Short mmCIF file of the N, C-alpha and C atoms (twelve columns), coordinates in Angstrom:
data_MODEL
# 
_entry.id   MODEL 
# 
loop_
_atom_site.group_PDB 
_atom_site.id 
_atom_site.type_symbol 
_atom_site.label_atom_id 
_atom_site.label_alt_id 
_atom_site.label_comp_id 
_atom_site.label_asym_id 
_atom_site.label_seq_id 
_atom_site.Cartn_x 
_atom_site.Cartn_y 
_atom_site.Cartn_z 
_atom_site.pdbx_PDB_model_num 
ATOM 1   N N  . MET A 1   -2.282  -7.480  17.177  1 
ATOM 2   C CA . MET A 1   -2.232  -8.256  15.933  1 
ATOM 3   C C  . MET A 1   -3.553  -8.029  15.127  1 
ATOM 4   N N  . HIS A 2   -4.672  -8.008  15.900  1 
ATOM 5   C CA . HIS A 2   -5.953  -7.813  15.208  1 
ATOM 6   C C  . HIS A 2   -6.083  -6.443  14.546  1 
ATOM 7   N N  . SER A 3   -5.609  -5.404  15.247  1 
ATOM 8   C CA . SER A 3   -5.701  -4.073  14.653  1 
ATOM 9   C C  . SER A 3   -4.780  -3.968  13.447  1 
ATOM 10  N N  . LEU A 4   -3.618  -4.576  13.494  1 
ATOM 11  C CA . LEU A 4   -2.723  -4.595  12.369  1 
ATOM 12  C C  . LEU A 4   -3.332  -5.222  11.155  1 
ATOM 13  N N  . GLN A 5   -3.955  -6.323  11.355  1 
ATOM 14  C CA . GLN A 5   -4.650  -7.051  10.272  1 
ATOM 15  C C  . GLN A 5   -5.822  -6.197  9.745   1 
ATOM 16  N N  . HIS A 6   -6.550  -5.547  10.630  1 
ATOM 17  C CA . HIS A 6   -7.696  -4.736  10.207  1 
ATOM 18  C C  . HIS A 6   -7.172  -3.579  9.314   1 
ATOM 19  N N  . CYS A 7   -6.019  -2.993  9.624   1 
ATOM 20  C CA . CYS A 7   -5.454  -1.930  8.800   1 
ATOM 21  C C  . CYS A 7   -5.067  -2.466  7.467   1 
ATOM 22  N N  . LEU A 8   -4.521  -3.690  7.412   1 
ATOM 23  C CA . LEU A 8   -4.169  -4.301  6.122   1 
ATOM 24  C C  . LEU A 8   -5.391  -4.509  5.282   1 
ATOM 25  N N  . VAL A 9   -6.482  -4.948  5.867   1 
ATOM 26  C CA . VAL A 9   -7.690  -5.153  5.105   1 
ATOM 27  C C  . VAL A 9   -8.235  -3.848  4.497   1 
ATOM 28  N N  . ARG A 10  -8.170  -2.768  5.241   1 
ATOM 29  C CA . ARG A 10  -8.596  -1.464  4.703   1 
ATOM 30  C C  . ARG A 10  -7.696  -1.106  3.504   1 
ATOM 31  N N  . SER A 11  -6.392  -1.380  3.632   1 
ATOM 32  C CA . SER A 11  -5.471  -1.121  2.503   1 
ATOM 33  C C  . SER A 11  -5.868  -1.971  1.307   1 
ATOM 34  N N  . ASP A 12  -6.224  -3.229  1.547   1 
ATOM 35  C CA . ASP A 12  -6.617  -4.098  0.468   1 
ATOM 36  C C  . ASP A 12  -7.863  -3.644  -0.345  1 
ATOM 37  N N  . VAL A 13  -8.753  -2.984  0.374   1 
ATOM 38  C CA . VAL A 13  -9.931  -2.458  -0.347  1 
ATOM 39  C C  . VAL A 13  -9.492  -1.519  -1.482  1 
ATOM 40  N N  . MET A 14  -8.546  -0.646  -1.183  1 
ATOM 41  C CA . MET A 14  -8.087  0.296   -2.199  1 
ATOM 42  C C  . MET A 14  -7.214  -0.474  -3.272  1 
ATOM 43  N N  . ARG A 15  -6.487  -1.444  -2.808  1 
ATOM 44  C CA . ARG A 15  -5.697  -2.273  -3.749  1 
ATOM 45  C C  . ARG A 15  -6.621  -2.957  -4.768  1 
ATOM 46  N N  . TYR A 16  -7.687  -3.530  -4.281  1 
ATOM 47  C CA . TYR A 16  -8.589  -4.291  -5.165  1 
ATOM 48  C C  . TYR A 16  -9.341  -3.330  -6.126  1 
ATOM 49  N N  . HIS A 17  -9.718  -2.148  -5.609  1 
ATOM 50  C CA . HIS A 17  -10.281 -1.099  -6.506  1 
ATOM 51  C C  . HIS A 17  -9.308  -0.740  -7.609  1 
ATOM 52  N N  . HIS A 18  -8.042  -0.546  -7.195  1 
ATOM 53  C CA . HIS A 18  -6.964  -0.172  -8.145  1 
ATOM 54  C C  . HIS A 18  -6.856  -1.304  -9.213  1 
ATOM 55  N N  . ASP A 19  -6.764  -2.518  -8.754  1 
ATOM 56  C CA . ASP A 19  -6.562  -3.669  -9.712  1 
ATOM 57  C C  . ASP A 19  -7.712  -3.740  -10.657 1 
ATOM 58  N N  . ASP A 20  -8.925  -3.581  -10.141 1 
ATOM 59  C CA . ASP A 20  -10.144 -3.649  -11.015 1 
ATOM 60  C C  . ASP A 20  -10.136 -2.531  -12.049 1 
ATOM 61  N N  . LEU A 21  -9.758  -1.341  -11.655 1 
ATOM 62  C CA . LEU A 21  -9.643  -0.224  -12.559 1 
ATOM 63  C C  . LEU A 21  -8.661  -0.449  -13.653 1 
ATOM 64  N N  . VAL A 22  -7.475  -0.994  -13.299 1 
ATOM 65  C CA . VAL A 22  -6.418  -1.268  -14.294 1 
ATOM 66  C C  . VAL A 22  -6.958  -2.317  -15.288 1 
ATOM 67  N N  . ARG A 23  -7.664  -3.325  -14.784 1 
ATOM 68  C CA . ARG A 23  -8.219  -4.355  -15.718 1 
ATOM 69  C C  . ARG A 23  -9.238  -3.720  -16.633 1 
ATOM 70  N N  . GLU A 24  -10.088 -2.840  -16.067 1 
ATOM 71  C CA . GLU A 24  -11.126 -2.182  -16.863 1 
ATOM 72  C C  . GLU A 24  -10.483 -1.300  -18.022 1 
ATOM 73  N N  . VAL A 25  -9.449  -0.573  -17.671 1 
ATOM 74  C CA . VAL A 25  -8.788  0.306   -18.604 1 
ATOM 75  C C  . VAL A 25  -8.118  -0.558  -19.680 1 
ATOM 76  N N  . LEU A 26  -7.456  -1.611  -19.273 1 
ATOM 77  C CA . LEU A 26  -6.752  -2.464  -20.295 1 
ATOM 78  C C  . LEU A 26  -7.767  -3.191  -21.223 1 
ATOM 79  N N  . ALA A 27  -8.927  -3.458  -20.743 1 
ATOM 80  C CA . ALA A 27  -9.910  -4.107  -21.571 1 
ATOM 81  C C  . ALA A 27  -10.519 -3.182  -22.614 1 
ATOM 82  N N  . ASN A 28  -10.469 -1.889  -22.309 1 
ATOM 83  C CA . ASN A 28  -11.027 -0.863  -23.250 1 
ATOM 84  C C  . ASN A 28  -9.904  -0.020  -23.701 1 
ATOM 85  N N  . ASP A 29  -9.401  -0.275  -24.929 1 
ATOM 86  C CA . ASP A 29  -8.193  0.443   -25.366 1 
ATOM 87  C C  . ASP A 29  -8.541  1.658   -26.224 1 
ATOM 88  N N  . GLY A 30  -9.791  2.141   -26.185 1 
ATOM 89  C CA . GLY A 30  -10.156 3.287   -26.967 1 
ATOM 90  C C  . GLY A 30  -9.642  4.565   -26.345 1 
ATOM 91  N N  . PRO A 31  -9.869  5.732   -27.016 1 
ATOM 92  C CA . PRO A 31  -9.341  7.010   -26.545 1 
ATOM 93  C C  . PRO A 31  -9.856  7.426   -25.146 1 
ATOM 94  N N  . ASP A 32  -11.004 6.972   -24.767 1 
ATOM 95  C CA . ASP A 32  -11.576 7.293   -23.479 1 
ATOM 96  C C  . ASP A 32  -11.319 6.250   -22.355 1 
ATOM 97  N N  . ALA A 33  -10.453 5.297   -22.670 1 
ATOM 98  C CA . ALA A 33  -10.170 4.233   -21.727 1 
ATOM 99  C C  . ALA A 33  -9.626  4.750   -20.406 1 
ATOM 100 N N  . PHE A 34  -8.838  5.772   -20.438 1 
ATOM 101 C CA . PHE A 34  -8.280  6.378   -19.217 1 
ATOM 102 C C  . PHE A 34  -8.621  7.867   -19.182 1 
ATOM 103 N N  . ASN A 35  -9.926  8.092   -19.034 1 
ATOM 104 C CA . ASN A 35  -10.399 9.453   -19.027 1 
ATOM 105 C C  . ASN A 35  -10.113 10.132  -17.681 1 
ATOM 106 N N  . ASP A 36  -10.540 11.396  -17.565 1 
ATOM 107 C CA . ASP A 36  -10.191 12.132  -16.384 1 
ATOM 108 C C  . ASP A 36  -10.839 11.565  -15.091 1 
ATOM 109 N N  . VAL A 37  -12.024 11.026  -15.229 1 
ATOM 110 C CA . VAL A 37  -12.653 10.411  -14.024 1 
ATOM 111 C C  . VAL A 37  -11.892 9.194   -13.578 1 
ATOM 112 N N  . LYS A 38  -11.448 8.391   -14.504 1 
ATOM 113 C CA . LYS A 38  -10.624 7.226   -14.189 1 
ATOM 114 C C  . LYS A 38  -9.303  7.590   -13.637 1 
ATOM 115 N N  . LYS A 39  -8.724  8.696   -14.101 1 
ATOM 116 C CA . LYS A 39  -7.443  9.146   -13.573 1 
ATOM 117 C C  . LYS A 39  -7.583  9.551   -12.122 1 
ATOM 118 N N  . VAL A 40  -8.697  10.245  -11.789 1 
ATOM 119 C CA . VAL A 40  -8.924  10.649  -10.404 1 
ATOM 120 C C  . VAL A 40  -9.120  9.432   -9.529  1 
ATOM 121 N N  . ARG A 41  -9.956  8.479   -10.033 1 
ATOM 122 C CA . ARG A 41  -10.152 7.256   -9.245  1 
ATOM 123 C C  . ARG A 41  -8.806  6.524   -9.043  1 
ATOM 124 N N  . PHE A 42  -8.031  6.404   -10.120 1 
ATOM 125 C CA . PHE A 42  -6.726  5.724   -9.995  1 
ATOM 126 C C  . PHE A 42  -5.868  6.362   -8.936  1 
ATOM 127 N N  . MET A 43  -5.757  7.677   -8.972  1 
ATOM 128 C CA . MET A 43  -4.895  8.368   -7.964  1 
ATOM 129 C C  . MET A 43  -5.447  8.163   -6.554  1 
ATOM 130 N N  . ALA A 44  -6.790  8.212   -6.408  1 
ATOM 131 C CA . ALA A 44  -7.344  8.012   -5.055  1 
ATOM 132 C C  . ALA A 44  -7.063  6.610   -4.574  1 
ATOM 133 N N  . TYR A 45  -7.176  5.619   -5.425  1 
ATOM 134 C CA . TYR A 45  -6.907  4.242   -5.032  1 
ATOM 135 C C  . TYR A 45  -5.404  4.074   -4.609  1 
ATOM 136 N N  . ILE A 46  -4.548  4.567   -5.464  1 
ATOM 137 C CA . ILE A 46  -3.112  4.495   -5.163  1 
ATOM 138 C C  . ILE A 46  -2.782  5.241   -3.858  1 
ATOM 139 N N  . ALA A 47  -3.321  6.434   -3.742  1 
ATOM 140 C CA . ALA A 47  -2.993  7.255   -2.540  1 
ATOM 141 C C  . ALA A 47  -3.374  6.526   -1.284  1 
ATOM 142 N N  . PHE A 48  -4.566  5.996   -1.225  1 
ATOM 143 C CA . PHE A 48  -5.059  5.436   0.026   1 
ATOM 144 C C  . PHE A 48  -4.555  3.961   0.217   1 
ATOM 145 N N  . TRP A 49  -4.291  3.259   -0.857  1 
ATOM 146 C CA . TRP A 49  -3.693  1.959   -0.737  1 
ATOM 147 C C  . TRP A 49  -2.323  2.061   -0.142  1 
ATOM 148 N N  . TYR A 50  -1.460  2.901   -0.669  1 
ATOM 149 C CA . TYR A 50  -0.085  3.010   -0.211  1 
ATOM 150 C C  . TYR A 50  -0.010  3.686   1.175   1 
ATOM 151 N N  . THR A 51  -0.927  4.645   1.421   1 
ATOM 152 C CA . THR A 51  -0.947  5.317   2.665   1 
ATOM 153 C C  . THR A 51  -1.258  4.293   3.813   1 
ATOM 154 N N  . ALA A 52  -2.289  3.498   3.587   1 
ATOM 155 C CA . ALA A 52  -2.669  2.485   4.584   1 
ATOM 156 C C  . ALA A 52  -1.558  1.405   4.722   1 
ATOM 157 N N  . LEU A 53  -1.017  0.967   3.591   1 
ATOM 158 C CA . LEU A 53  0.020   -0.064  3.670   1 
ATOM 159 C C  . LEU A 53  1.296   0.490   4.372   1 
ATOM 160 N N  . ALA A 54  1.620   1.751   4.153   1 
ATOM 161 C CA . ALA A 54  2.781   2.289   4.835   1 
ATOM 162 C C  . ALA A 54  2.547   2.328   6.358   1 
ATOM 163 N N  . GLY A 55  1.338   2.580   6.749   1 
ATOM 164 C CA . GLY A 55  0.959   2.531   8.156   1 
ATOM 165 C C  . GLY A 55  1.136   1.130   8.749   1 
ATOM 166 N N  . VAL A 56  0.691   0.101   7.975   1 
ATOM 167 C CA . VAL A 56  0.839   -1.280  8.449   1 
ATOM 168 C C  . VAL A 56  2.296   -1.597  8.617   1 
ATOM 169 N N  . ILE A 57  3.074   -1.203  7.620   1 
ATOM 170 C CA . ILE A 57  4.525   -1.513  7.687   1 
ATOM 171 C C  . ILE A 57  5.151   -0.876  8.868   1 
ATOM 172 N N  . GLU A 58  4.894   0.400   9.100   1 
ATOM 173 C CA . GLU A 58  5.463   1.120   10.207  1 
ATOM 174 C C  . GLU A 58  5.082   0.520   11.570  1 
ATOM 175 N N  . ARG A 59  3.832   0.153   11.690  1 
ATOM 176 C CA . ARG A 59  3.347   -0.400  12.955  1 
ATOM 177 C C  . ARG A 59  3.894   -1.784  13.191  1 
ATOM 178 N N  . TYR A 60  3.953   -2.605  12.113  1 
ATOM 179 C CA . TYR A 60  4.537   -3.946  12.232  1 
ATOM 180 C C  . TYR A 60  6.006   -3.836  12.689  1 
ATOM 181 N N  . GLU A 61  6.777   -2.964  12.052  1 
ATOM 182 C CA . GLU A 61  8.158   -2.824  12.441  1 
ATOM 183 C C  . GLU A 61  8.294   -2.362  13.884  1 
ATOM 184 N N  . GLU A 62  7.449   -1.439  14.296  1 
ATOM 185 C CA . GLU A 62  7.481   -0.984  15.673  1 
ATOM 186 C C  . GLU A 62  7.240   -2.138  16.631  1 
ATOM 187 N N  . LEU A 63  6.150   -2.858  16.386  1 
ATOM 188 C CA . LEU A 63  5.765   -4.001  17.275  1 
ATOM 189 C C  . LEU A 63  6.797   -5.131  17.209  1 
ATOM 190 N N  . ARG A 64  7.349   -5.393  16.036  1 
ATOM 191 C CA . ARG A 64  8.344   -6.408  15.903  1 
ATOM 192 C C  . ARG A 64  9.593   -6.045  16.688  1 
ATOM 193 N N  . ASP A 65  10.035  -4.790  16.569  1 
ATOM 194 C CA . ASP A 65  11.229  -4.349  17.223  1 
ATOM 195 C C  . ASP A 65  11.076  -4.360  18.738  1 
ATOM 196 N N  . LYS A 66  9.875   -4.194  19.280  1 
ATOM 197 C CA . LYS A 66  9.612   -4.227  20.683  1 
ATOM 198 C C  . LYS A 66  9.450   -5.677  21.177  1 
ATOM 199 N N  . GLY A 67  9.359   -6.612  20.219  1 
ATOM 200 C CA . GLY A 67  9.121   -7.993  20.595  1 
ATOM 201 C C  . GLY A 67  7.626   -8.326  20.887  1 
ATOM 202 N N  . ALA A 68  6.750   -7.406  20.539  1 
ATOM 203 C CA . ALA A 68  5.333   -7.630  20.793  1 
ATOM 204 C C  . ALA A 68  4.637   -8.539  19.761  1 
ATOM 205 N N  . VAL A 69  5.229   -8.609  18.573  1 
ATOM 206 C CA . VAL A 69  4.774   -9.589  17.546  1 
ATOM 207 C C  . VAL A 69  6.003   -10.242 17.005  1 
ATOM 208 N N  . PRO A 70  5.867   -11.474 16.520  1 
ATOM 209 C CA . PRO A 70  7.026   -12.164 15.991  1 
ATOM 210 C C  . PRO A 70  7.501   -11.577 14.652  1 
ATOM 211 N N  . ALA A 71  8.806   -11.599 14.409  1 
ATOM 212 C CA . ALA A 71  9.367   -11.197 13.134  1 
ATOM 213 C C  . ALA A 71  9.025   -12.266 12.088  1 
ATOM 214 N N  . ASP A 72  9.036   -11.875 10.850  1 
ATOM 215 C CA . ASP A 72  8.751   -12.821 9.778   1 
ATOM 216 C C  . ASP A 72  9.751   -12.561 8.629   1 
ATOM 217 N N  . PRO A 73  10.619  -13.559 8.336   1 
ATOM 218 C CA . PRO A 73  11.603  -13.372 7.300   1 
ATOM 219 C C  . PRO A 73  10.969  -12.997 5.916   1 
ATOM 220 N N  . ALA A 74  9.863   -13.593 5.591   1 
ATOM 221 C CA . ALA A 74  9.207   -13.322 4.285   1 
ATOM 222 C C  . ALA A 74  8.772   -11.908 4.182   1 
ATOM 223 N N  . VAL A 75  8.138   -11.396 5.274   1 
ATOM 224 C CA . VAL A 75  7.698   -10.017 5.281   1 
ATOM 225 C C  . VAL A 75  8.902   -9.040  5.311   1 
ATOM 226 N N  . ASP A 76  9.843   -9.354  6.234   1 
ATOM 227 C CA . ASP A 76  10.998  -8.492  6.417   1 
ATOM 228 C C  . ASP A 76  11.863  -8.333  5.123   1 
ATOM 229 N N  . SER A 77  11.951  -9.409  4.383   1 
ATOM 230 C CA . SER A 77  12.768  -9.345  3.134   1 
ATOM 231 C C  . SER A 77  12.195  -8.413  2.093   1 
ATOM 232 N N  . LEU A 78  10.868  -8.197  2.156   1 
ATOM 233 C CA . LEU A 78  10.195  -7.309  1.204   1 
ATOM 234 C C  . LEU A 78  10.170  -5.875  1.630   1 
ATOM 235 N N  . LEU A 79  10.447  -5.639  2.906   1 
ATOM 236 C CA . LEU A 79  10.394  -4.261  3.416   1 
ATOM 237 C C  . LEU A 79  11.713  -3.583  3.193   1 
ATOM 238 N N  . THR A 80  12.059  -3.308  1.989   1 
ATOM 239 C CA . THR A 80  13.330  -2.710  1.643   1 
ATOM 240 C C  . THR A 80  13.364  -1.232  2.009   1 
ATOM 241 N N  . GLU A 81  14.541  -0.761  2.238   1 
ATOM 242 C CA . GLU A 81  14.681  0.660   2.551   1 
ATOM 243 C C  . GLU A 81  14.197  1.541   1.340   1 
ATOM 244 N N  . GLU A 82  14.537  1.077   0.139   1 
ATOM 245 C CA . GLU A 82  14.054  1.787   -1.077  1 
ATOM 246 C C  . GLU A 82  12.555  1.945   -1.072  1 
ATOM 247 N N  . PHE A 83  11.833  0.843   -0.872  1 
ATOM 248 C CA . PHE A 83  10.376  0.829   -0.899  1 
ATOM 249 C C  . PHE A 83  9.861   1.834   0.214   1 
ATOM 250 N N  . LYS A 84  10.385  1.684   1.409   1 
ATOM 251 C CA . LYS A 84  9.927   2.569   2.504   1 
ATOM 252 C C  . LYS A 84  10.288  3.981   2.266   1 
ATOM 253 N N  . ASN A 85  11.479  4.263   1.662   1 
ATOM 254 C CA . ASN A 85  11.869  5.645   1.375   1 
ATOM 255 C C  . ASN A 85  11.036  6.298   0.261   1 
ATOM 256 N N  . ILE A 86  10.325  5.526   -0.468  1 
ATOM 257 C CA . ILE A 86  9.426   6.053   -1.490  1 
ATOM 258 C C  . ILE A 86  8.019   6.203   -0.926  1 
ATOM 259 N N  . THR A 87  7.535   5.155   -0.247  1 
ATOM 260 C CA . THR A 87  6.133   5.109   0.183   1 
ATOM 261 C C  . THR A 87  5.884   5.981   1.431   1 
ATOM 262 N N  . LYS A 88  6.836   6.052   2.325   1 
ATOM 263 C CA . LYS A 88  6.586   6.841   3.568   1 
ATOM 264 C C  . LYS A 88  6.391   8.308   3.251   1 
ATOM 265 N N  . PRO A 89  7.290   8.962   2.515   1 
ATOM 266 C CA . PRO A 89  7.074   10.331  2.170   1 
ATOM 267 C C  . PRO A 89  5.833   10.537  1.342   1 
ATOM 268 N N  . PHE A 90  5.501   9.596   0.439   1 
ATOM 269 C CA . PHE A 90  4.238   9.650   -0.267  1 
ATOM 270 C C  . PHE A 90  3.062   9.675   0.697   1 
ATOM 271 N N  . ARG A 91  3.111   8.709   1.618   1 
ATOM 272 C CA . ARG A 91  2.035   8.668   2.619   1 
ATOM 273 C C  . ARG A 91  1.860   9.960   3.338   1 
ATOM 274 N N  . ASN A 92  2.988   10.557  3.755   1 
ATOM 275 C CA . ASN A 92  2.953   11.848  4.480   1 
ATOM 276 C C  . ASN A 92  2.340   12.905  3.604   1 
ATOM 277 N N  . SER A 93  2.693   12.928  2.354   1 
ATOM 278 C CA . SER A 93  2.156   13.993  1.455   1 
ATOM 279 C C  . SER A 93  0.635   13.831  1.279   1 
ATOM 280 N N  . VAL A 94  0.144   12.582  1.228   1 
ATOM 281 C CA . VAL A 94  -1.263  12.309  1.087   1 
ATOM 282 C C  . VAL A 94  -2.009  12.544  2.381   1 
ATOM 283 N N  . ALA A 95  -1.505  12.036  3.482   1 
ATOM 284 C CA . ALA A 95  -2.211  12.164  4.788   1 
ATOM 285 C C  . ALA A 95  -2.242  13.588  5.272   1 
ATOM 286 N N  . HIS A 96  -1.314  14.405  4.852   1 
ATOM 287 C CA . HIS A 96  -1.277  15.822  5.309   1 
ATOM 288 C C  . HIS A 96  -1.714  16.767  4.294   1 
ATOM 289 N N  . CYS A 97  -2.445  16.285  3.225   1 
ATOM 290 C CA . CYS A 97  -3.047  17.162  2.235   1 
ATOM 291 C C  . CYS A 97  -2.063  18.228  1.685   1 
ATOM 292 N N  . SER A 98  -0.939  17.723  1.202   1 
ATOM 293 C CA . SER A 98  0.084   18.574  0.661   1 
ATOM 294 C C  . SER A 98  -0.297  19.170  -0.667  1 
ATOM 295 N N  . ASP A 99  0.518   20.074  -1.199  1 
ATOM 296 C CA . ASP A 99  0.239   20.595  -2.523  1 
ATOM 297 C C  . ASP A 99  0.166   19.513  -3.556  1 
ATOM 298 N N  . PHE A 100 -0.653  19.787  -4.570  1 
ATOM 299 C CA . PHE A 100 -0.893  18.784  -5.655  1 
ATOM 300 C C  . PHE A 100 0.413   18.371  -6.296  1 
ATOM 301 N N  . ASP A 101 1.334   19.302  -6.438  1 
ATOM 302 C CA . ASP A 101 2.675   18.989  -7.111  1 
ATOM 303 C C  . ASP A 101 3.768   18.730  -6.131  1 
ATOM 304 N N  . ASP A 102 3.408   18.301  -4.903  1 
ATOM 305 C CA . ASP A 102 4.414   18.003  -3.852  1 
ATOM 306 C C  . ASP A 102 5.351   16.929  -4.410  1 
ATOM 307 N N  . ARG A 103 6.677   17.192  -4.294  1 
ATOM 308 C CA . ARG A 103 7.623   16.250  -4.827  1 
ATOM 309 C C  . ARG A 103 7.553   14.861  -4.247  1 
ATOM 310 N N  . ARG A 104 7.062   14.740  -2.971  1 
ATOM 311 C CA . ARG A 104 6.889   13.474  -2.327  1 
ATOM 312 C C  . ARG A 104 5.804   12.662  -3.014  1 
ATOM 313 N N  . THR A 105 4.770   13.354  -3.467  1 
ATOM 314 C CA . THR A 105 3.686   12.681  -4.225  1 
ATOM 315 C C  . THR A 105 4.182   12.284  -5.563  1 
ATOM 316 N N  . LEU A 106 4.871   13.171  -6.255  1 
ATOM 317 C CA . LEU A 106 5.305   12.887  -7.651  1 
ATOM 318 C C  . LEU A 106 6.403   11.901  -7.751  1 
ATOM 319 N N  . GLU A 107 7.265   11.808  -6.709  1 
ATOM 320 C CA . GLU A 107 8.369   10.871  -6.706  1 
ATOM 321 C C  . GLU A 107 7.886   9.389   -6.886  1 
ATOM 322 N N  . LEU A 108 6.751   9.111   -6.365  1 
ATOM 323 C CA . LEU A 108 6.237   7.717   -6.478  1 
ATOM 324 C C  . LEU A 108 6.127   7.309   -7.934  1 
ATOM 325 N N  . PHE A 109 5.788   8.249   -8.825  1 
ATOM 326 C CA . PHE A 109 5.575   7.909   -10.218 1 
ATOM 327 C C  . PHE A 109 6.853   7.690   -10.982 1 
ATOM 328 N N  . ASN A 110 8.004   8.049   -10.408 1 
ATOM 329 C CA . ASN A 110 9.300   7.681   -11.000 1 
ATOM 330 C C  . ASN A 110 9.559   6.199   -10.823 1 
ATOM 331 N N  . HIS A 111 8.829   5.545   -9.981  1 
ATOM 332 C CA . HIS A 111 9.012   4.079   -9.679  1 
ATOM 333 C C  . HIS A 111 7.767   3.273   -10.002 1 
ATOM 334 N N  . GLU A 112 6.912   3.871   -10.802 1 
ATOM 335 C CA . GLU A 112 5.590   3.218   -11.107 1 
ATOM 336 C C  . GLU A 112 5.688   1.768   -11.549 1 
ATOM 337 N N  . PRO A 113 6.626   1.386   -12.383 1 
ATOM 338 C CA . PRO A 113 6.615   -0.005  -12.851 1 
ATOM 339 C C  . PRO A 113 6.838   -1.056  -11.708 1 
ATOM 340 N N  . THR A 114 7.500   -0.672  -10.606 1 
ATOM 341 C CA . THR A 114 7.855   -1.676  -9.572  1 
ATOM 342 C C  . THR A 114 7.004   -1.563  -8.331  1 
ATOM 343 N N  . ILE A 115 6.579   -0.377  -7.947  1 
ATOM 344 C CA . ILE A 115 5.899   -0.174  -6.670  1 
ATOM 345 C C  . ILE A 115 4.650   -0.987  -6.519  1 
ATOM 346 N N  . PRO A 116 3.729   -1.003  -7.493  1 
ATOM 347 C CA . PRO A 116 2.446   -1.777  -7.247  1 
ATOM 348 C C  . PRO A 116 2.703   -3.263  -7.013  1 
ATOM 349 N N  . ASP A 117 3.653   -3.840  -7.806  1 
ATOM 350 C CA . ASP A 117 3.941   -5.254  -7.589  1 
ATOM 351 C C  . ASP A 117 4.591   -5.533  -6.222  1 
ATOM 352 N N  . GLN A 118 5.488   -4.660  -5.768  1 
ATOM 353 C CA . GLN A 118 6.093   -4.852  -4.464  1 
ATOM 354 C C  . GLN A 118 5.056   -4.664  -3.384  1 
ATOM 355 N N  . ALA A 119 4.184   -3.630  -3.508  1 
ATOM 356 C CA . ALA A 119 3.181   -3.391  -2.512  1 
ATOM 357 C C  . ALA A 119 2.236   -4.610  -2.441  1 
ATOM 358 N N  . ALA A 120 1.831   -5.176  -3.575  1 
ATOM 359 C CA . ALA A 120 0.995   -6.353  -3.555  1 
ATOM 360 C C  . ALA A 120 1.671   -7.515  -2.910  1 
ATOM 361 N N  . ALA A 121 2.963   -7.746  -3.204  1 
ATOM 362 C CA . ALA A 121 3.723   -8.832  -2.641  1 
ATOM 363 C C  . ALA A 121 3.843   -8.642  -1.093  1 
ATOM 364 N N  . ILE A 122 4.011   -7.411  -0.623  1 
ATOM 365 C CA . ILE A 122 4.060   -7.154  0.802   1 
ATOM 366 C C  . ILE A 122 2.756   -7.522  1.443   1 
ATOM 367 N N  . ALA A 123 1.628   -7.029  0.839   1 
ATOM 368 C CA . ALA A 123 0.285   -7.334  1.397   1 
ATOM 369 C C  . ALA A 123 0.070   -8.840  1.445   1 
ATOM 370 N N  . ASP A 124 0.468   -9.539  0.407   1 
ATOM 371 C CA . ASP A 124 0.276   -10.997 0.394   1 
ATOM 372 C C  . ASP A 124 1.111   -11.686 1.482   1 
ATOM 373 N N  . ALA A 125 2.318   -11.176 1.664   1 
ATOM 374 C CA . ALA A 125 3.169   -11.729 2.706   1 
ATOM 375 C C  . ALA A 125 2.584   -11.476 4.093   1 
ATOM 376 N N  . PHE A 126 1.990   -10.292 4.310   1 
ATOM 377 C CA . PHE A 126 1.283   -9.993  5.557   1 
ATOM 378 C C  . PHE A 126 0.103   -10.931 5.799   1 
ATOM 379 N N  . HIS A 127 -0.662  -11.220 4.701   1 
ATOM 380 C CA . HIS A 127 -1.782  -12.080 4.870   1 
ATOM 381 C C  . HIS A 127 -1.327  -13.493 5.284   1 
ATOM 382 N N  . THR A 128 -0.223  -14.007 4.762   1 
ATOM 383 C CA . THR A 128 0.306   -15.241 5.122   1 
ATOM 384 C C  . THR A 128 0.746   -15.176 6.619   1 
ATOM 385 N N  . TYR A 129 1.453   -14.112 6.941   1 
ATOM 386 C CA . TYR A 129 1.922   -13.834 8.343   1 
ATOM 387 C C  . TYR A 129 0.728   -13.961 9.303   1 
ATOM 388 N N  . PHE A 130 -0.390  -13.289 8.991   1 
ATOM 389 C CA . PHE A 130 -1.549  -13.298 9.879   1 
ATOM 390 C C  . PHE A 130 -2.165  -14.713 10.028  1 
ATOM 391 N N  . ARG A 131 -2.177  -15.406 8.926   1 
ATOM 392 C CA . ARG A 131 -2.734  -16.808 8.991   1 
ATOM 393 C C  . ARG A 131 -1.905  -17.645 9.931   1 
ATOM 394 N N  . VAL A 132 -0.592  -17.428 9.964   1 
ATOM 395 C CA . VAL A 132 0.285   -18.236 10.851  1 
ATOM 396 C C  . VAL A 132 0.234   -17.728 12.301  1 
ATOM 397 N N  . HIS A 133 0.248   -16.440 12.475  1 
ATOM 398 C CA . HIS A 133 0.485   -15.900 13.821  1 
ATOM 399 C C  . HIS A 133 -0.734  -15.352 14.535  1 
ATOM 400 N N  . LYS A 134 -1.801  -15.159 13.882  1 
ATOM 401 C CA . LYS A 134 -2.948  -14.516 14.559  1 
ATOM 402 C C  . LYS A 134 -3.616  -15.512 15.531  1 
ATOM 403 N N  . ARG A 135 -3.868  -14.997 16.699  1 
ATOM 404 C CA . ARG A 135 -4.561  -15.783 17.677  1 
ATOM 405 C C  . ARG A 135 -6.013  -15.391 17.748  1 
ATOM 406 N N  . PRO A 136 -6.869  -16.276 18.138  1 
ATOM 407 C CA . PRO A 136 -8.261  -15.887 18.256  1 
ATOM 408 C C  . PRO A 136 -8.431  -14.743 19.299  1 
ATOM 409 N N  . LYS A 137 -9.375  -13.851 19.005  1 
ATOM 410 C CA . LYS A 137 -9.612  -12.732 19.885  1 
ATOM 411 C C  . LYS A 137 -10.209 -13.279 21.225  1 
ATOM 412 N N  . ALA A 138 -9.724  -12.762 22.306  1 
ATOM 413 C CA . ALA A 138 -10.185 -13.236 23.659  1 
ATOM 414 C C  . ALA A 138 -11.560 -12.616 23.991  1 
# 
């Protein structure tokens, strides 16, 4: 349980960098608001946020299915096949340094309006899950 939570926290670091960058860009609506440097930062934050979160999801489901950790209806209801079918291939394309124009990387952007909100909701549900189920380290 501790290692799963630790992985979620690493994912959160990228999530919070992403959110701060989005706020920064929205606050500056000039022509340089989303310059090339910010685009690279944005992609790095997205890549490693979703990559880490996909790992958390995969490990949680594995442990849950083995009965090693309790299932949670709030978490489980957010782990839709559609979300996993988008983020897992994306994670694989990022983690394995695929071509820049790898379809698995680019497919994520066809779902851009919904994926960040669902990823944030999943992370929040996991945080609630850990508050309820985490035991002190022995």
